[in-house]
CSV table of C-alpha atoms in Angstrom, one decimal:
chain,number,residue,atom,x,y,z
A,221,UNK,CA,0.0,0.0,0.0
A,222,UNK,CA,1.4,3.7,-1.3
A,223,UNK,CA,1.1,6.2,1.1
A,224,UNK,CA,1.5,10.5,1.1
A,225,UNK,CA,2.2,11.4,4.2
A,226,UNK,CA,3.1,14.7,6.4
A,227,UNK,CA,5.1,15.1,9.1
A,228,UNK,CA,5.4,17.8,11.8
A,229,UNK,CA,7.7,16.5,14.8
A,230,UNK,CA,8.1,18.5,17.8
A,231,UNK,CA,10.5,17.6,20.3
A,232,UNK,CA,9.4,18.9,23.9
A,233,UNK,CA,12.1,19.8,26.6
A,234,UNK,CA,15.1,20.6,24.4
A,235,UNK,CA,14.2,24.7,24.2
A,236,UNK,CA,13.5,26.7,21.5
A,237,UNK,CA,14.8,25.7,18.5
A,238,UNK,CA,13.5,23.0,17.0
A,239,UNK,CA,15.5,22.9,13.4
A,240,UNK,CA,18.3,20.6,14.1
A,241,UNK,CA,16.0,18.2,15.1
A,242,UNK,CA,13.4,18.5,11.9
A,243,UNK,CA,17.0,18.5,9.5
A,244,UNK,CA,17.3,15.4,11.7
A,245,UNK,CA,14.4,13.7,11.1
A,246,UNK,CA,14.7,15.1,7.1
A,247,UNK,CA,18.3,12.9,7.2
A,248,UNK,CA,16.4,9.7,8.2
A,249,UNK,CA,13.9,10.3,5.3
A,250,UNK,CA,16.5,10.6,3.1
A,251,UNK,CA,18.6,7.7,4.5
A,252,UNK,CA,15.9,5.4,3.7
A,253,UNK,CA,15.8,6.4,0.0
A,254,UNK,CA,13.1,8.6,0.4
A,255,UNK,CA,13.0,11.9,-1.3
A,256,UNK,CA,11.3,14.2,2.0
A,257,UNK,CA,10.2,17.8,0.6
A,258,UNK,CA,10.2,20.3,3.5
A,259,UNK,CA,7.5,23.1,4.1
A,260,UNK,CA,7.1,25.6,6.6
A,261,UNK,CA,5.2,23.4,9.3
A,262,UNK,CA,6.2,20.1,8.0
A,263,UNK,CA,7.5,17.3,5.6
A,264,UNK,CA,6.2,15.3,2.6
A,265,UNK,CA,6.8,12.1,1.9
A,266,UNK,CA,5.5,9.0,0.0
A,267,UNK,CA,6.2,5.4,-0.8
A,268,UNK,CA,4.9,2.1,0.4
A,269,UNK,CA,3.6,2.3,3.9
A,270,UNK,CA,6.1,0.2,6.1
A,271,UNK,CA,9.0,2.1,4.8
A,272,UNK,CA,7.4,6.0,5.1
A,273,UNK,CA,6.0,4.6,8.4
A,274,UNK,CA,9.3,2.9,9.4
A,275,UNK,CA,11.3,6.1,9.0
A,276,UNK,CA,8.9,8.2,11.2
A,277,UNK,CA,9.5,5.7,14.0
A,278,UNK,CA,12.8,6.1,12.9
A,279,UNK,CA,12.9,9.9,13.5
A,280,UNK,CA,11.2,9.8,17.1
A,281,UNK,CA,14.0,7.1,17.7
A,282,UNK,CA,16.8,9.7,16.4
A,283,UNK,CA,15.4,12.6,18.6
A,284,UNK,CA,15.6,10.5,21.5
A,285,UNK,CA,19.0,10.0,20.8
A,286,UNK,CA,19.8,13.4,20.6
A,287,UNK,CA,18.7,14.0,24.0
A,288,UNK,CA,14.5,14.7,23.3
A,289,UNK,CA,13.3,13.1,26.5
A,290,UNK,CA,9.7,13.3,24.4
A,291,UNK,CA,8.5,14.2,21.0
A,292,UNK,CA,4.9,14.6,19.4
A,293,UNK,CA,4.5,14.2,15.9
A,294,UNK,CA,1.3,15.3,13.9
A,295,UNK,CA,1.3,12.9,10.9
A,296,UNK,CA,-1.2,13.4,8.3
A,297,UNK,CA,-2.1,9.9,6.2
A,298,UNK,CA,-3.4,9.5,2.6
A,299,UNK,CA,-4.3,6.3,1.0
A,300,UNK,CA,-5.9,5.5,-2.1
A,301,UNK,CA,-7.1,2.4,-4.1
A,302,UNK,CA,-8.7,3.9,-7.0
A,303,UNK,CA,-5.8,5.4,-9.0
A,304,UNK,CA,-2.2,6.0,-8.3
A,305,UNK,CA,-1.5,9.1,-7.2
A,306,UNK,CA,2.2,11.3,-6.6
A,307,UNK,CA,2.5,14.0,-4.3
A,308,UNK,CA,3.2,15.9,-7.7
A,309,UNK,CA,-0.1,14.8,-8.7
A,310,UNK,CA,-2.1,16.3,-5.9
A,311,UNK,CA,-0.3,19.3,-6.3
A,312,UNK,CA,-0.3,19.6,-10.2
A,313,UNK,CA,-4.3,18.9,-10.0
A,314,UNK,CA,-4.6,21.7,-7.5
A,315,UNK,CA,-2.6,23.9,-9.1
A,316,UNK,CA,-4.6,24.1,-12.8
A,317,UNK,CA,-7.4,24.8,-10.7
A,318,UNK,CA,-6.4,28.2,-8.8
A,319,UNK,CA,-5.0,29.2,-12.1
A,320,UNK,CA,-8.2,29.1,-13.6
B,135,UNK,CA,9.4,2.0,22.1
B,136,UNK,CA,6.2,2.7,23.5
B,137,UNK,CA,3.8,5.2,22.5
B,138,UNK,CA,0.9,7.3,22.8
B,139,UNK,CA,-1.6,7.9,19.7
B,140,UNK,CA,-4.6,9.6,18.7
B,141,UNK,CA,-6.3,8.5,15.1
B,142,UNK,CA,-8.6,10.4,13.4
B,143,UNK,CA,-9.9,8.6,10.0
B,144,UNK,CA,-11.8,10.2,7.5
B,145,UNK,CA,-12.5,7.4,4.4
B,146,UNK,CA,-13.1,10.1,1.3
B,147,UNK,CA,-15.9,8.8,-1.5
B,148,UNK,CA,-18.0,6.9,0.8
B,149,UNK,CA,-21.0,9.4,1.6
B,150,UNK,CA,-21.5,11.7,4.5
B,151,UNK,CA,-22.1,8.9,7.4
B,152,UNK,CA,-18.4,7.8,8.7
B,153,UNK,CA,-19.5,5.9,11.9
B,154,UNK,CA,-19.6,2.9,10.6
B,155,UNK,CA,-15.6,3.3,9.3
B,156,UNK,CA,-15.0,4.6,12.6
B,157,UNK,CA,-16.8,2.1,14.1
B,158,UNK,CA,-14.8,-0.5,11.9
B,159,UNK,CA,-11.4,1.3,12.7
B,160,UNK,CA,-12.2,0.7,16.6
B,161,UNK,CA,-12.7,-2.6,16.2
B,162,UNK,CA,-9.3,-3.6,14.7
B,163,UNK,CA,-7.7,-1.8,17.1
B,164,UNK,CA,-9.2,-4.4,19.5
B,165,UNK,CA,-8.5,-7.3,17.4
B,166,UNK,CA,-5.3,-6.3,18.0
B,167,UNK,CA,-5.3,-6.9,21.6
B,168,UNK,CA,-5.2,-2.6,22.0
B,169,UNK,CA,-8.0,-0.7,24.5
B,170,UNK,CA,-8.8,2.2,22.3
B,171,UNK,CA,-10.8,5.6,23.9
B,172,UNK,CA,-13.0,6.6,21.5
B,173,UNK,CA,-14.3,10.2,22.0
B,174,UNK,CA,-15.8,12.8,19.5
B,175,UNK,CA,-13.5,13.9,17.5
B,176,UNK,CA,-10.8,10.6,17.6
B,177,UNK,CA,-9.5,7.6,19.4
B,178,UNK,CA,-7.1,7.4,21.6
B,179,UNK,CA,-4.7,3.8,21.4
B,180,UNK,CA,-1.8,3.3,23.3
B,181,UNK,CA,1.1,0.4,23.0
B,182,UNK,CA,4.4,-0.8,21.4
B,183,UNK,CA,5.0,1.3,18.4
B,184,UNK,CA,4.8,-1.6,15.9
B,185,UNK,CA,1.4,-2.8,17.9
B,186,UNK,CA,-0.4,0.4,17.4
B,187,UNK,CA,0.9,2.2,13.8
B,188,UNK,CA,0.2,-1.9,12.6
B,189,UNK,CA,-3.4,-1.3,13.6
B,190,UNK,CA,-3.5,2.1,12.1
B,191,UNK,CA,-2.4,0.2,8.8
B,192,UNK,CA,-4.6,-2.1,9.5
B,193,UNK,CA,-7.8,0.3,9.4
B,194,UNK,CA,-6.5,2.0,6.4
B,195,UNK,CA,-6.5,-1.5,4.6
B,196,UNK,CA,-10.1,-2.2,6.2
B,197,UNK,CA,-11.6,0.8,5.2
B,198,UNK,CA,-10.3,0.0,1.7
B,199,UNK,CA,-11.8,-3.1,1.5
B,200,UNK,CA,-15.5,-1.6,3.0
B,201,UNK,CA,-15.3,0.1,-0.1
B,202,UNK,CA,-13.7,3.3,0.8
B,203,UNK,CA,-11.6,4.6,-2.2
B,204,UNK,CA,-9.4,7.4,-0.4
B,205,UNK,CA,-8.6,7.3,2.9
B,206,UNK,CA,-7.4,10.5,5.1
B,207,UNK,CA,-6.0,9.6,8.8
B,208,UNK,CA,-4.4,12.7,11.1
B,209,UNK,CA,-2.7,10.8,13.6
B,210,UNK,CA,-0.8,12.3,16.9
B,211,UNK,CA,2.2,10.5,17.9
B,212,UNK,CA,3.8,10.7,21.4
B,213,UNK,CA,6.8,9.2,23.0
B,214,UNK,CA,8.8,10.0,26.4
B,215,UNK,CA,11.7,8.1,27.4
B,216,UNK,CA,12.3,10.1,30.3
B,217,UNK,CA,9.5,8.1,32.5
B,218,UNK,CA,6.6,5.8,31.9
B,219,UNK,CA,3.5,7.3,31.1
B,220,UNK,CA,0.4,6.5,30.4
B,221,UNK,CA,-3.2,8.3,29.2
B,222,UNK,CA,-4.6,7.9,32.3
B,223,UNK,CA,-1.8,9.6,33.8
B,224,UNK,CA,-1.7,12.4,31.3
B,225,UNK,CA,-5.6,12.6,32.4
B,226,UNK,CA,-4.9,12.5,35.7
B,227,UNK,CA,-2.3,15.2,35.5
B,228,UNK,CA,-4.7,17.8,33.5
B,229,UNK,CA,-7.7,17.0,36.0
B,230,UNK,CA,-5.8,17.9,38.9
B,231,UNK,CA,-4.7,21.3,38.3
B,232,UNK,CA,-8.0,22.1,36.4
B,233,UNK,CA,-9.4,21.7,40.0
B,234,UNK,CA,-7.5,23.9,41.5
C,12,UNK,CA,-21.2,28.0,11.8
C,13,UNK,CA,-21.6,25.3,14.4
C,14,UNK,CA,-18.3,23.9,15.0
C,15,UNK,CA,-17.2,20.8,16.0
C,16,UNK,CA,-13.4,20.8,17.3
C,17,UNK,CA,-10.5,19.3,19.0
C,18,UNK,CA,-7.3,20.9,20.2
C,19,UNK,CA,-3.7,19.6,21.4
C,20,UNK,CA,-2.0,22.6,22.7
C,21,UNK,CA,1.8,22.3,22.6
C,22,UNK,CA,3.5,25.2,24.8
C,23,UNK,CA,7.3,24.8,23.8
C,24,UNK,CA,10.1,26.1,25.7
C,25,UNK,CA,8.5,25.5,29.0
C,26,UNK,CA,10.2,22.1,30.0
C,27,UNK,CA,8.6,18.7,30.0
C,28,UNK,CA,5.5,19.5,32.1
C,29,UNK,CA,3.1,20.5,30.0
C,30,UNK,CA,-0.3,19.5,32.0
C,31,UNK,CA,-0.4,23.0,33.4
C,32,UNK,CA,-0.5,24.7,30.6
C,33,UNK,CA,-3.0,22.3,29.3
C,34,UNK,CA,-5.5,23.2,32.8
C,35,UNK,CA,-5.0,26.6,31.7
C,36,UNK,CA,-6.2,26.1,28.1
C,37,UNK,CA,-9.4,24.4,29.3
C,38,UNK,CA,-10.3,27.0,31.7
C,39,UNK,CA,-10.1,29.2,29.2
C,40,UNK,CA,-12.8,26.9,27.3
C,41,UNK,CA,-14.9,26.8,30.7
C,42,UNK,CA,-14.9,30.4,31.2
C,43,UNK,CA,-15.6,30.9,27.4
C,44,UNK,CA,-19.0,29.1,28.5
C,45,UNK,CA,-18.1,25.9,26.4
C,46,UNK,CA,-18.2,23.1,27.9
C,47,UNK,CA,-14.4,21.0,27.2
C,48,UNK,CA,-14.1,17.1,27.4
C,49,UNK,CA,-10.6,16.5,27.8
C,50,UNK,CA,-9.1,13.1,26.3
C,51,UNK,CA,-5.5,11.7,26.8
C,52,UNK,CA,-4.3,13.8,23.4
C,53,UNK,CA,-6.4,16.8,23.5
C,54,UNK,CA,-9.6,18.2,24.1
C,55,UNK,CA,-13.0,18.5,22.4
C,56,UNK,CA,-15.0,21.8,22.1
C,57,UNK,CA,-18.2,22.4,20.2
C,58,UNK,CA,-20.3,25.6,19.3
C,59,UNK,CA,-20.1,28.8,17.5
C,60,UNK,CA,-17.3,28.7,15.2
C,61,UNK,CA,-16.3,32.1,16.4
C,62,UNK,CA,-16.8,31.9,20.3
C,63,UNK,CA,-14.6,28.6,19.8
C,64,UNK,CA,-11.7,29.6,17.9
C,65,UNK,CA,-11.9,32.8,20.0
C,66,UNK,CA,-11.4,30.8,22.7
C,67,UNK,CA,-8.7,28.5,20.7
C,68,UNK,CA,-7.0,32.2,20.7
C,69,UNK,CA,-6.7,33.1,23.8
C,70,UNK,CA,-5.1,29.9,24.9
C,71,UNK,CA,-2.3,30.8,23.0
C,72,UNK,CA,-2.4,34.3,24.6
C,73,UNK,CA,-2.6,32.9,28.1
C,74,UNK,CA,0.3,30.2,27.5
C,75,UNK,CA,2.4,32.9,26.3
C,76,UNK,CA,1.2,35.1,29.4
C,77,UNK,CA,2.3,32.3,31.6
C,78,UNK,CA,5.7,32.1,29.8
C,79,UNK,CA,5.7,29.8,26.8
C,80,UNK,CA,7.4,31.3,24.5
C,81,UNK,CA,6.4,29.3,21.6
C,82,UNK,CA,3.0,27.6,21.2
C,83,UNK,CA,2.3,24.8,18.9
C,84,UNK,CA,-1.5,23.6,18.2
C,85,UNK,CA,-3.0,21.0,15.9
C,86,UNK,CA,-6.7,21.6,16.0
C,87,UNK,CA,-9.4,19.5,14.1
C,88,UNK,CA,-12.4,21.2,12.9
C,89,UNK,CA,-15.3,19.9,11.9
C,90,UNK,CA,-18.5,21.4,10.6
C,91,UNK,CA,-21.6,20.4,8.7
C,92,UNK,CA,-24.9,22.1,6.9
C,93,UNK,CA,-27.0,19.2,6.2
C,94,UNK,CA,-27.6,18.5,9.6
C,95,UNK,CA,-27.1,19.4,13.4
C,96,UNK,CA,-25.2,17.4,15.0
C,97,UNK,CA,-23.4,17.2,18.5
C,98,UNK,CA,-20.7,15.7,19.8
C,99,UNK,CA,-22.3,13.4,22.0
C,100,UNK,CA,-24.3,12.3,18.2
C,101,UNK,CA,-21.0,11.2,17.0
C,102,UNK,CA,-20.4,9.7,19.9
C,103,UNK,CA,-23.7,7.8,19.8
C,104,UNK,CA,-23.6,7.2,16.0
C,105,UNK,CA,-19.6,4.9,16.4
C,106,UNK,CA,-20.9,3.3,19.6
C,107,UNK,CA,-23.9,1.8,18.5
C,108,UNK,CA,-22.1,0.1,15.3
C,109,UNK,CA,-19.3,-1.2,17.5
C,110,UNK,CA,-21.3,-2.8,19.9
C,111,UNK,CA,-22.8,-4.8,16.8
D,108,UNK,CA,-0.4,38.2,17.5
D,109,UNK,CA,1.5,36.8,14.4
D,110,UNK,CA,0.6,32.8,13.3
D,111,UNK,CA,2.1,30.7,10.7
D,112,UNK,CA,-0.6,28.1,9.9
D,113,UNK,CA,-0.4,25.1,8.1
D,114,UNK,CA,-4.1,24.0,6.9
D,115,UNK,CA,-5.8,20.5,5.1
D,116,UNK,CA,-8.9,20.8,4.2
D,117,UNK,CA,-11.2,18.0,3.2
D,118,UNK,CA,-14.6,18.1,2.1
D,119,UNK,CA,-16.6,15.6,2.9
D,120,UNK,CA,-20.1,13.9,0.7
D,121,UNK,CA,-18.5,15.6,-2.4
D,122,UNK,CA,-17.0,12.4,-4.0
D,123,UNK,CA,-13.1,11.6,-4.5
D,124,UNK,CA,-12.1,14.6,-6.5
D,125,UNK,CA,-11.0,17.4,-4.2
D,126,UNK,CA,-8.7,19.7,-5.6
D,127,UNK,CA,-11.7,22.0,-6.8
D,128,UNK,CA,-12.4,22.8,-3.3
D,129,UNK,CA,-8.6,23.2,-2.1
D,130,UNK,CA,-8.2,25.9,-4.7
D,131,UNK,CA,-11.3,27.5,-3.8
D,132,UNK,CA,-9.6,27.4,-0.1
D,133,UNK,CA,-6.2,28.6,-1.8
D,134,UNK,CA,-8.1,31.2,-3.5
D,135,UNK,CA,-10.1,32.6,-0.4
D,136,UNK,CA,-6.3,33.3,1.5
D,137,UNK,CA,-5.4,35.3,-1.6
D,138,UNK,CA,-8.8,37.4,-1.6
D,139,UNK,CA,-7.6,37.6,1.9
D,140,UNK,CA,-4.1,39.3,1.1
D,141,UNK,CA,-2.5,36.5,2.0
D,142,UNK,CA,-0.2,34.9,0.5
D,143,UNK,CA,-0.3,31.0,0.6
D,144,UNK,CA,1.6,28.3,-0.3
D,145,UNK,CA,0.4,25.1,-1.5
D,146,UNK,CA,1.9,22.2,-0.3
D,147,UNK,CA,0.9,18.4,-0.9
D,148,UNK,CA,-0.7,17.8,2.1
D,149,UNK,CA,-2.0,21.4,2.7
D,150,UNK,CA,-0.8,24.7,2.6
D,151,UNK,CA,1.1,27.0,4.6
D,152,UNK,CA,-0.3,30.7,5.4
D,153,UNK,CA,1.2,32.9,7.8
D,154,UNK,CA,-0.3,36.8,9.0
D,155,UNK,CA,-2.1,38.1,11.7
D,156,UNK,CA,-4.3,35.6,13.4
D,157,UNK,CA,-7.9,37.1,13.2
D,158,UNK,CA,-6.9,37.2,9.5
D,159,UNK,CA,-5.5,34.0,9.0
D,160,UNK,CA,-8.1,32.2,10.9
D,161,UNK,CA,-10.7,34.5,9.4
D,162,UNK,CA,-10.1,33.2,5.8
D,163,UNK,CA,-9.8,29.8,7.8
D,164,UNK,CA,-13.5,30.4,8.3
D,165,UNK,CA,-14.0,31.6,5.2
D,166,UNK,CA,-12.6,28.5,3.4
D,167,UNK,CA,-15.3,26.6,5.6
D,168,UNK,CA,-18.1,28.6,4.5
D,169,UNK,CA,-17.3,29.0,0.6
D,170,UNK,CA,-16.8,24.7,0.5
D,171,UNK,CA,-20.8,25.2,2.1
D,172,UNK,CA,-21.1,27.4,-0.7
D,173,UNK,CA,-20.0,24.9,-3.3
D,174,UNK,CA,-22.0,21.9,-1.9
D,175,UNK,CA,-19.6,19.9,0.4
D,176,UNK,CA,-22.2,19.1,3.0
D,177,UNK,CA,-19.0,18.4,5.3
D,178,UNK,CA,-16.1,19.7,6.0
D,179,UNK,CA,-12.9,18.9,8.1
D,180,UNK,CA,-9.9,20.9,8.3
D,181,UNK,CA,-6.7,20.2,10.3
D,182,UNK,CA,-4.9,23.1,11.4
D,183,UNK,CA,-1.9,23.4,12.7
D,184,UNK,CA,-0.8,26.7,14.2
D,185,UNK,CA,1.9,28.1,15.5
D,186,UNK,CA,2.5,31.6,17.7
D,187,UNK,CA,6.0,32.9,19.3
D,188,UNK,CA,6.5,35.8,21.3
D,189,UNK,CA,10.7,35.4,21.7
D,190,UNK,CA,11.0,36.7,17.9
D,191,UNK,CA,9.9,37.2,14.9
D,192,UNK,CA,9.9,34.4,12.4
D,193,UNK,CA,8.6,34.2,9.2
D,194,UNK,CA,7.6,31.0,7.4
D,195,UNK,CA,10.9,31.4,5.1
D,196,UNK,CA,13.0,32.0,8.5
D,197,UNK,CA,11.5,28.5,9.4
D,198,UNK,CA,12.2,26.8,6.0
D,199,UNK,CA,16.2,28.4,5.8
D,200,UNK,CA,17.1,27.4,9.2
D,201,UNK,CA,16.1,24.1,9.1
D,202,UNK,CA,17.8,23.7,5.3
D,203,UNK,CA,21.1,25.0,6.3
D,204,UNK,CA,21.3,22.0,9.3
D,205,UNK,CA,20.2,19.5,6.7
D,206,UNK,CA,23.0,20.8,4.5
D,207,UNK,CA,25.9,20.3,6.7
């Protein structure tokens, strides 16, 4: 099962600034051979479930390691059966229609 | 790694009435030996990692098969590692100093 | 607009305690006149669109009054035309198709 | 008080084809004066917060407009009082970490 998926991860009790840990979490996306693109609040990715999935677990394991004693992700989850659909898809499709 | 999770599932082409996908949702997440919370807006599961994003997998692939074309799923994910934790203790913890 | 909502309030910068700040977010529902159900991942609210997101609001101004410096919320909203509906009728509407 | 938002809309009872109604959202921040920015999984808007969450509203009400009987939105917002920070403050500092 392909998945699009966003990711906002907040690690809580390591102060202010937050953007090592997100260019963390981006470097496990990327180690897993996915291709994360960044946004203001967040990251998208896709691929097959267990691997997306796998590297989020992944990320909350890194930010542990870096000394988060806890982090709280918000991850939004798309699936579909009807068609395949890219992340460049959605957007594209979007796109044509705020041109109009 | 354990963790604390709140699913919200919304199964896309299926109508206006989403209970029953809800209802469906619940249910594998006790087939899978998990006690979810339901309340309005979500459902609260808590477990091993694998245990409870498996079950979140496995509603997507249930609602698929009920027929549901697209599936959308906003999921909060929380882990500590500097104590044990669990939802009734977050609850606790709120309802005490709300009573003050 | 009815509005049907939940809200995970995130004050960052503050340590790893965060249950106070959370009391202080549903007292700010409670003396909005709503009437909050907490959960183990956030907190339901229903009514006006604007008396709700008013109060959303001035959680963050009373977090940052009681020294968050940063404030991160993921809220769900929820509303509907075809028919009124409460949060207790969602409730209702999962619970009876689980118990099947 | 300054907000960076990051928004998914999804109407619901419309069928599978959303990206009518995004645009419609996208095109309600512009009318607004905002200026947003479409992601694949939502789209970032950042502004004063009775304006951002105004044409959050707004979005609501014009999906209404267009026959979504349903609508669910997950917002995730964001307020600091240590700085100022802009959306493309965000997106630079976490990109030069991921660089090094």
């Amino acid at each position: 099962m392909r998945v699009i998926v966003d990711v906002a991860i907040i690690p809580i009790g390591v102060g202010l600034s937050l953007s090592r840990y997100v260019a963390a979490c981006e470097q496990v996306f990327s180690a897993a051979g996915l291709e994360p693109t960044l946004h203001a609040n967040g990251t998208n990715v896709e691929g097959r479930w267990d691997e997306v999935m796998g590297a989020v677990k992944r990320c909350h394991e890194v930010l542990h390691e870096m000394g988060a004693p806890r982090v709280a992700t918000n991850v939004r989850i798309g699936t579909r059966i009807d068609r395949e659909q890219t992340m460049a898809d959605k957007l594209e499709s979007v796109r044509t229609k705020v041109g109009q």
